[in-house]
mmCIF file of the C-alpha atoms, coordinates in Angstrom:
data_MODEL
# 
_entry.id   MODEL 
# 
loop_
_atom_site.group_PDB 
_atom_site.id 
_atom_site.type_symbol 
_atom_site.label_atom_id 
_atom_site.label_alt_id 
_atom_site.label_comp_id 
_atom_site.label_asym_id 
_atom_site.label_entity_id 
_atom_site.label_seq_id 
_atom_site.pdbx_PDB_ins_code 
_atom_site.Cartn_x 
_atom_site.Cartn_y 
_atom_site.Cartn_z 
_atom_site.occupancy 
_atom_site.B_iso_or_equiv 
_atom_site.pdbx_formal_charge 
_atom_site.auth_seq_id 
_atom_site.auth_comp_id 
_atom_site.auth_asym_id 
_atom_site.auth_atom_id 
_atom_site.pdbx_PDB_model_num 
ATOM 1   C CA . MET A 1 1   ? -6.304  16.703  18.317  1.00 0.00 ? 1   MET A CA 1 
ATOM 2   C CA . PRO A 1 2   ? -5.216  13.668  16.962  1.00 0.00 ? 2   PRO A CA 1 
ATOM 3   C CA . ASP A 1 3   ? -1.814  13.664  15.159  1.00 0.00 ? 3   ASP A CA 1 
ATOM 4   C CA . PRO A 1 4   ? -2.082  14.229  11.333  1.00 0.00 ? 4   PRO A CA 1 
ATOM 5   C CA . VAL A 1 5   ? -0.933  11.418  8.830   1.00 0.00 ? 5   VAL A CA 1 
ATOM 6   C CA . SER A 1 6   ? 1.850   13.643  7.541   1.00 0.00 ? 6   SER A CA 1 
ATOM 7   C CA . SER A 1 7   ? 2.967   13.264  11.430  1.00 0.00 ? 7   SER A CA 1 
ATOM 8   C CA . ILE A 1 8   ? 4.208   9.816   10.285  1.00 0.00 ? 8   ILE A CA 1 
ATOM 9   C CA . LEU A 1 9   ? 7.898   9.607   8.670   1.00 0.00 ? 9   LEU A CA 1 
ATOM 10  C CA . ASN A 1 10  ? 7.967   9.438   5.305   1.00 0.00 ? 10  ASN A CA 1 
ATOM 11  C CA . LEU A 1 11  ? 4.591   10.530  4.579   1.00 0.00 ? 11  LEU A CA 1 
ATOM 12  C CA . GLY A 1 12  ? 3.339   14.092  3.239   1.00 0.00 ? 12  GLY A CA 1 
ATOM 13  C CA . PRO A 1 13  ? 0.186   16.357  1.895   1.00 0.00 ? 13  PRO A CA 1 
ATOM 14  C CA . ALA A 1 14  ? -0.002  14.018  -0.955  1.00 0.00 ? 14  ALA A CA 1 
ATOM 15  C CA . THR A 1 15  ? -0.699  10.807  1.091   1.00 0.00 ? 15  THR A CA 1 
ATOM 16  C CA . GLU A 1 16  ? -2.278  12.452  3.801   1.00 0.00 ? 16  GLU A CA 1 
ATOM 17  C CA . ALA A 1 17  ? -5.434  13.703  1.158   1.00 0.00 ? 17  ALA A CA 1 
ATOM 18  C CA . ALA A 1 18  ? -4.975  10.163  -0.122  1.00 0.00 ? 18  ALA A CA 1 
ATOM 19  C CA . PHE A 1 19  ? -5.815  8.482   3.565   1.00 0.00 ? 19  PHE A CA 1 
ATOM 20  C CA . ALA A 1 20  ? -8.404  10.991  3.670   1.00 0.00 ? 20  ALA A CA 1 
ATOM 21  C CA . ARG A 1 21  ? -10.331 10.059  0.309   1.00 0.00 ? 21  ARG A CA 1 
ATOM 22  C CA . ALA A 1 22  ? -10.300 6.643   2.094   1.00 0.00 ? 22  ALA A CA 1 
ATOM 23  C CA . GLU A 1 23  ? -11.610 8.286   5.245   1.00 0.00 ? 23  GLU A CA 1 
ATOM 24  C CA . ILE A 1 24  ? -8.736  7.634   7.405   1.00 0.00 ? 24  ILE A CA 1 
ATOM 25  C CA . HIS A 1 25  ? -7.614  11.195  9.527   1.00 0.00 ? 25  HIS A CA 1 
ATOM 26  C CA . SER A 1 26  ? -5.040  10.540  11.479  1.00 0.00 ? 26  SER A CA 1 
ATOM 27  C CA . ALA A 1 27  ? -2.008  8.979   12.330  1.00 0.00 ? 27  ALA A CA 1 
ATOM 28  C CA . ASP A 1 28  ? -3.213  7.109   15.424  1.00 0.00 ? 28  ASP A CA 1 
ATOM 29  C CA . GLU A 1 29  ? -6.063  5.538   12.951  1.00 0.00 ? 29  GLU A CA 1 
ATOM 30  C CA . ILE A 1 30  ? -3.287  3.856   10.889  1.00 0.00 ? 30  ILE A CA 1 
ATOM 31  C CA . ARG A 1 31  ? -1.184  2.792   13.757  1.00 0.00 ? 31  ARG A CA 1 
ATOM 32  C CA . ASP A 1 32  ? -4.331  1.053   15.166  1.00 0.00 ? 32  ASP A CA 1 
ATOM 33  C CA . MET A 1 33  ? -5.137  -0.685  11.572  1.00 0.00 ? 33  MET A CA 1 
ATOM 34  C CA . GLY A 1 34  ? -1.554  -1.222  10.503  1.00 0.00 ? 34  GLY A CA 1 
ATOM 35  C CA . ALA A 1 35  ? 0.156   -1.087  7.045   1.00 0.00 ? 35  ALA A CA 1 
ATOM 36  C CA . ASP A 1 36  ? -1.581  -3.620  5.445   1.00 0.00 ? 36  ASP A CA 1 
ATOM 37  C CA . ALA A 1 37  ? -5.273  -2.788  6.303   1.00 0.00 ? 37  ALA A CA 1 
ATOM 38  C CA . ALA A 1 38  ? -4.482  0.975   6.073   1.00 0.00 ? 38  ALA A CA 1 
ATOM 39  C CA . TYR A 1 39  ? -2.914  0.398   2.275   1.00 0.00 ? 39  TYR A CA 1 
ATOM 40  C CA . LEU A 1 40  ? -6.024  -2.037  1.385   1.00 0.00 ? 40  LEU A CA 1 
ATOM 41  C CA . ARG A 1 41  ? -8.188  0.861   2.430   1.00 0.00 ? 41  ARG A CA 1 
ATOM 42  C CA . LEU A 1 42  ? -6.074  3.232   -0.014  1.00 0.00 ? 42  LEU A CA 1 
ATOM 43  C CA . ILE A 1 43  ? -6.631  0.858   -3.033  1.00 0.00 ? 43  ILE A CA 1 
ATOM 44  C CA . GLU A 1 44  ? -9.952  0.446   -1.901  1.00 0.00 ? 44  GLU A CA 1 
ATOM 45  C CA . ALA A 1 45  ? -10.686 4.037   -2.292  1.00 0.00 ? 45  ALA A CA 1 
ATOM 46  C CA . GLY A 1 46  ? -9.253  4.116   -5.678  1.00 0.00 ? 46  GLY A CA 1 
ATOM 47  C CA . THR A 1 47  ? -5.519  4.931   -4.860  1.00 0.00 ? 47  THR A CA 1 
ATOM 48  C CA . GLN A 1 48  ? -3.321  3.267   -7.756  1.00 0.00 ? 48  GLN A CA 1 
ATOM 49  C CA . PRO A 1 49  ? -1.395  0.386   -5.850  1.00 0.00 ? 49  PRO A CA 1 
ATOM 50  C CA . HIS A 1 50  ? 2.460   1.087   -6.041  1.00 0.00 ? 50  HIS A CA 1 
ATOM 51  C CA . PHE A 1 51  ? 5.350   -1.033  -4.125  1.00 0.00 ? 51  PHE A CA 1 
ATOM 52  C CA . ILE A 1 52  ? 7.066   2.180   -2.917  1.00 0.00 ? 52  ILE A CA 1 
ATOM 53  C CA . GLY A 1 53  ? 4.067   3.718   -1.543  1.00 0.00 ? 53  GLY A CA 1 
ATOM 54  C CA . TYR A 1 54  ? 3.287   0.847   0.306   1.00 0.00 ? 54  TYR A CA 1 
ATOM 55  C CA . TYR A 1 55  ? 6.958   0.158   1.968   1.00 0.00 ? 55  TYR A CA 1 
ATOM 56  C CA . VAL A 1 56  ? 7.150   3.469   2.924   1.00 0.00 ? 56  VAL A CA 1 
ATOM 57  C CA . LEU A 1 57  ? 4.294   3.471   4.648   1.00 0.00 ? 57  LEU A CA 1 
ATOM 58  C CA . VAL A 1 58  ? 5.556   0.522   6.833   1.00 0.00 ? 58  VAL A CA 1 
ATOM 59  C CA . MET A 1 59  ? 9.082   2.182   7.401   1.00 0.00 ? 59  MET A CA 1 
ATOM 60  C CA . GLY A 1 60  ? 7.409   5.469   8.432   1.00 0.00 ? 60  GLY A CA 1 
ATOM 61  C CA . LEU A 1 61  ? 5.136   3.107   11.058  1.00 0.00 ? 61  LEU A CA 1 
ATOM 62  C CA . GLN A 1 62  ? 8.336   1.865   11.891  1.00 0.00 ? 62  GLN A CA 1 
ATOM 63  C CA . GLY A 1 63  ? 10.084  5.275   12.559  1.00 0.00 ? 63  GLY A CA 1 
ATOM 64  C CA . ARG A 1 64  ? 12.749  4.595   9.601   1.00 0.00 ? 64  ARG A CA 1 
ATOM 65  C CA . PRO A 1 65  ? 13.576  6.197   6.654   1.00 0.00 ? 65  PRO A CA 1 
ATOM 66  C CA . TRP A 1 66  ? 11.700  4.915   3.210   1.00 0.00 ? 66  TRP A CA 1 
ATOM 67  C CA . ASN A 1 67  ? 15.560  3.842   2.005   1.00 0.00 ? 67  ASN A CA 1 
ATOM 68  C CA . ASP A 1 68  ? 16.153  1.632   4.739   1.00 0.00 ? 68  ASP A CA 1 
ATOM 69  C CA . CYS A 1 69  ? 14.215  -1.073  3.435   1.00 0.00 ? 69  CYS A CA 1 
ATOM 70  C CA . GLN A 1 70  ? 16.200  -3.311  1.669   1.00 0.00 ? 70  GLN A CA 1 
ATOM 71  C CA . GLY A 1 71  ? 17.464  -7.012  0.799   1.00 0.00 ? 71  GLY A CA 1 
ATOM 72  C CA . GLU A 1 72  ? 15.271  -10.046 1.935   1.00 0.00 ? 72  GLU A CA 1 
ATOM 73  C CA . GLU A 1 73  ? 13.060  -7.708  3.832   1.00 0.00 ? 73  GLU A CA 1 
ATOM 74  C CA . LYS A 1 74  ? 12.181  -5.748  1.087   1.00 0.00 ? 74  LYS A CA 1 
ATOM 75  C CA . ARG A 1 75  ? 11.710  -8.957  -0.992  1.00 0.00 ? 75  ARG A CA 1 
ATOM 76  C CA . ALA A 1 76  ? 9.047   -10.289 1.794   1.00 0.00 ? 76  ALA A CA 1 
ATOM 77  C CA . LEU A 1 77  ? 7.498   -6.826  1.603   1.00 0.00 ? 77  LEU A CA 1 
ATOM 78  C CA . ARG A 1 78  ? 7.168   -7.258  -2.097  1.00 0.00 ? 78  ARG A CA 1 
ATOM 79  C CA . VAL A 1 79  ? 5.145   -10.552 -1.210  1.00 0.00 ? 79  VAL A CA 1 
ATOM 80  C CA . ARG A 1 80  ? 2.848   -8.936  1.463   1.00 0.00 ? 80  ARG A CA 1 
ATOM 81  C CA . PHE A 1 81  ? 2.091   -6.385  -1.214  1.00 0.00 ? 81  PHE A CA 1 
ATOM 82  C CA . ASP A 1 82  ? 1.308   -8.375  -4.170  1.00 0.00 ? 82  ASP A CA 1 
ATOM 83  C CA . ALA A 1 83  ? -1.135  -10.449 -1.615  1.00 0.00 ? 83  ALA A CA 1 
ATOM 84  C CA . LEU A 1 84  ? -2.727  -6.953  -0.981  1.00 0.00 ? 84  LEU A CA 1 
ATOM 85  C CA . LYS A 1 85  ? -3.630  -6.285  -4.506  1.00 0.00 ? 85  LYS A CA 1 
ATOM 86  C CA . ALA A 1 86  ? -4.832  -9.744  -5.038  1.00 0.00 ? 86  ALA A CA 1 
ATOM 87  C CA . ARG A 1 87  ? -6.696  -9.324  -2.124  1.00 0.00 ? 87  ARG A CA 1 
ATOM 88  C CA . ALA A 1 88  ? -7.910  -5.462  -3.206  1.00 0.00 ? 88  ALA A CA 1 
ATOM 89  C CA . ARG A 1 89  ? -8.918  -6.972  -6.554  1.00 0.00 ? 89  ARG A CA 1 
ATOM 90  C CA . ALA A 1 90  ? -10.999 -10.170 -5.210  1.00 0.00 ? 90  ALA A CA 1 
ATOM 91  C CA . ASP A 1 91  ? -12.775 -7.854  -2.934  1.00 0.00 ? 91  ASP A CA 1 
ATOM 92  C CA . LEU A 1 92  ? -13.486 -5.146  -5.726  1.00 0.00 ? 92  LEU A CA 1 
ATOM 93  C CA . GLY A 1 93  ? -14.745 -7.773  -8.289  1.00 0.00 ? 93  GLY A CA 1 
ATOM 94  C CA . ALA A 1 94  ? -11.825 -6.997  -10.811 1.00 0.00 ? 94  ALA A CA 1 
ATOM 95  C CA . ASP A 1 95  ? -13.198 -7.211  -14.377 1.00 0.00 ? 95  ASP A CA 1 
ATOM 96  C CA . HIS A 1 96  ? -11.303 -10.527 -15.165 1.00 0.00 ? 96  HIS A CA 1 
ATOM 97  C CA . ALA A 1 97  ? -11.655 -10.057 -18.704 1.00 0.00 ? 97  ALA A CA 1 
ATOM 98  C CA . LEU A 1 98  ? -9.622  -7.190  -18.438 1.00 0.00 ? 98  LEU A CA 1 
ATOM 99  C CA . ASP A 1 99  ? -7.242  -8.604  -16.654 1.00 0.00 ? 99  ASP A CA 1 
ATOM 100 C CA . ALA A 1 100 ? -6.666  -11.292 -19.222 1.00 0.00 ? 100 ALA A CA 1 
ATOM 101 C CA . ALA A 1 101 ? -6.773  -8.436  -21.926 1.00 0.00 ? 101 ALA A CA 1 
ATOM 102 C CA . LEU A 1 102 ? -3.665  -6.806  -20.261 1.00 0.00 ? 102 LEU A CA 1 
ATOM 103 C CA . ALA A 1 103 ? -1.959  -10.118 -19.414 1.00 0.00 ? 103 ALA A CA 1 
ATOM 104 C CA . ALA A 1 104 ? -2.403  -10.958 -23.016 1.00 0.00 ? 104 ALA A CA 1 
ATOM 105 C CA . ILE A 1 105 ? -0.496  -7.332  -24.158 1.00 0.00 ? 105 ILE A CA 1 
ATOM 106 C CA . GLY A 1 106 ? 1.958   -7.667  -21.122 1.00 0.00 ? 106 GLY A CA 1 
ATOM 107 C CA . VAL A 1 107 ? 0.736   -4.820  -19.239 1.00 0.00 ? 107 VAL A CA 1 
ATOM 108 C CA . ILE A 1 108 ? 0.381   -7.310  -16.035 1.00 0.00 ? 108 ILE A CA 1 
ATOM 109 C CA . ARG A 1 109 ? 1.236   -10.758 -15.042 1.00 0.00 ? 109 ARG A CA 1 
ATOM 110 C CA . PRO A 1 110 ? -1.132  -13.314 -16.230 1.00 0.00 ? 110 PRO A CA 1 
ATOM 111 C CA . PRO A 1 111 ? -3.083  -14.849 -13.434 1.00 0.00 ? 111 PRO A CA 1 
ATOM 112 C CA . LYS A 1 112 ? -1.711  -18.111 -11.884 1.00 0.00 ? 112 LYS A CA 1 
ATOM 113 C CA . ALA A 1 113 ? -4.011  -21.256 -12.532 1.00 0.00 ? 113 ALA A CA 1 
# 
C-alpha cells in the first residue's frame, strides 16, 4: 500500500484532500513529480496558490519542518512560487481583463510589460 500524502512531514488531512482533488493520492506520486509539478497540479485543480503552502511542501519533501525555510532560501522559493503561479495562469487561460481590473484596484501586481 502506498504511503498517504499526509505521511510527508508538515502535510495533514486538508492538504491530502487537496491533492486528492488534483488526482494525486500518494506521497510517492508527489516525490516522483517533485514539489513544483505537484503544486502546479494543485493550482490547476482549483486550489488557491499560497506561498506558505508551497514552501511547506518543499520543506516536507526535504524532511524539514516548515519553519526551517528562511532568508535567501525563502526568497529563492518565492521566485519559484511566483513562476508557478504565472505558469498556471497562462496554462489556464486566465481572464486578462479581470487581472487588469484587480491590478487597478491594488489586489494584485500589474503584469510586467
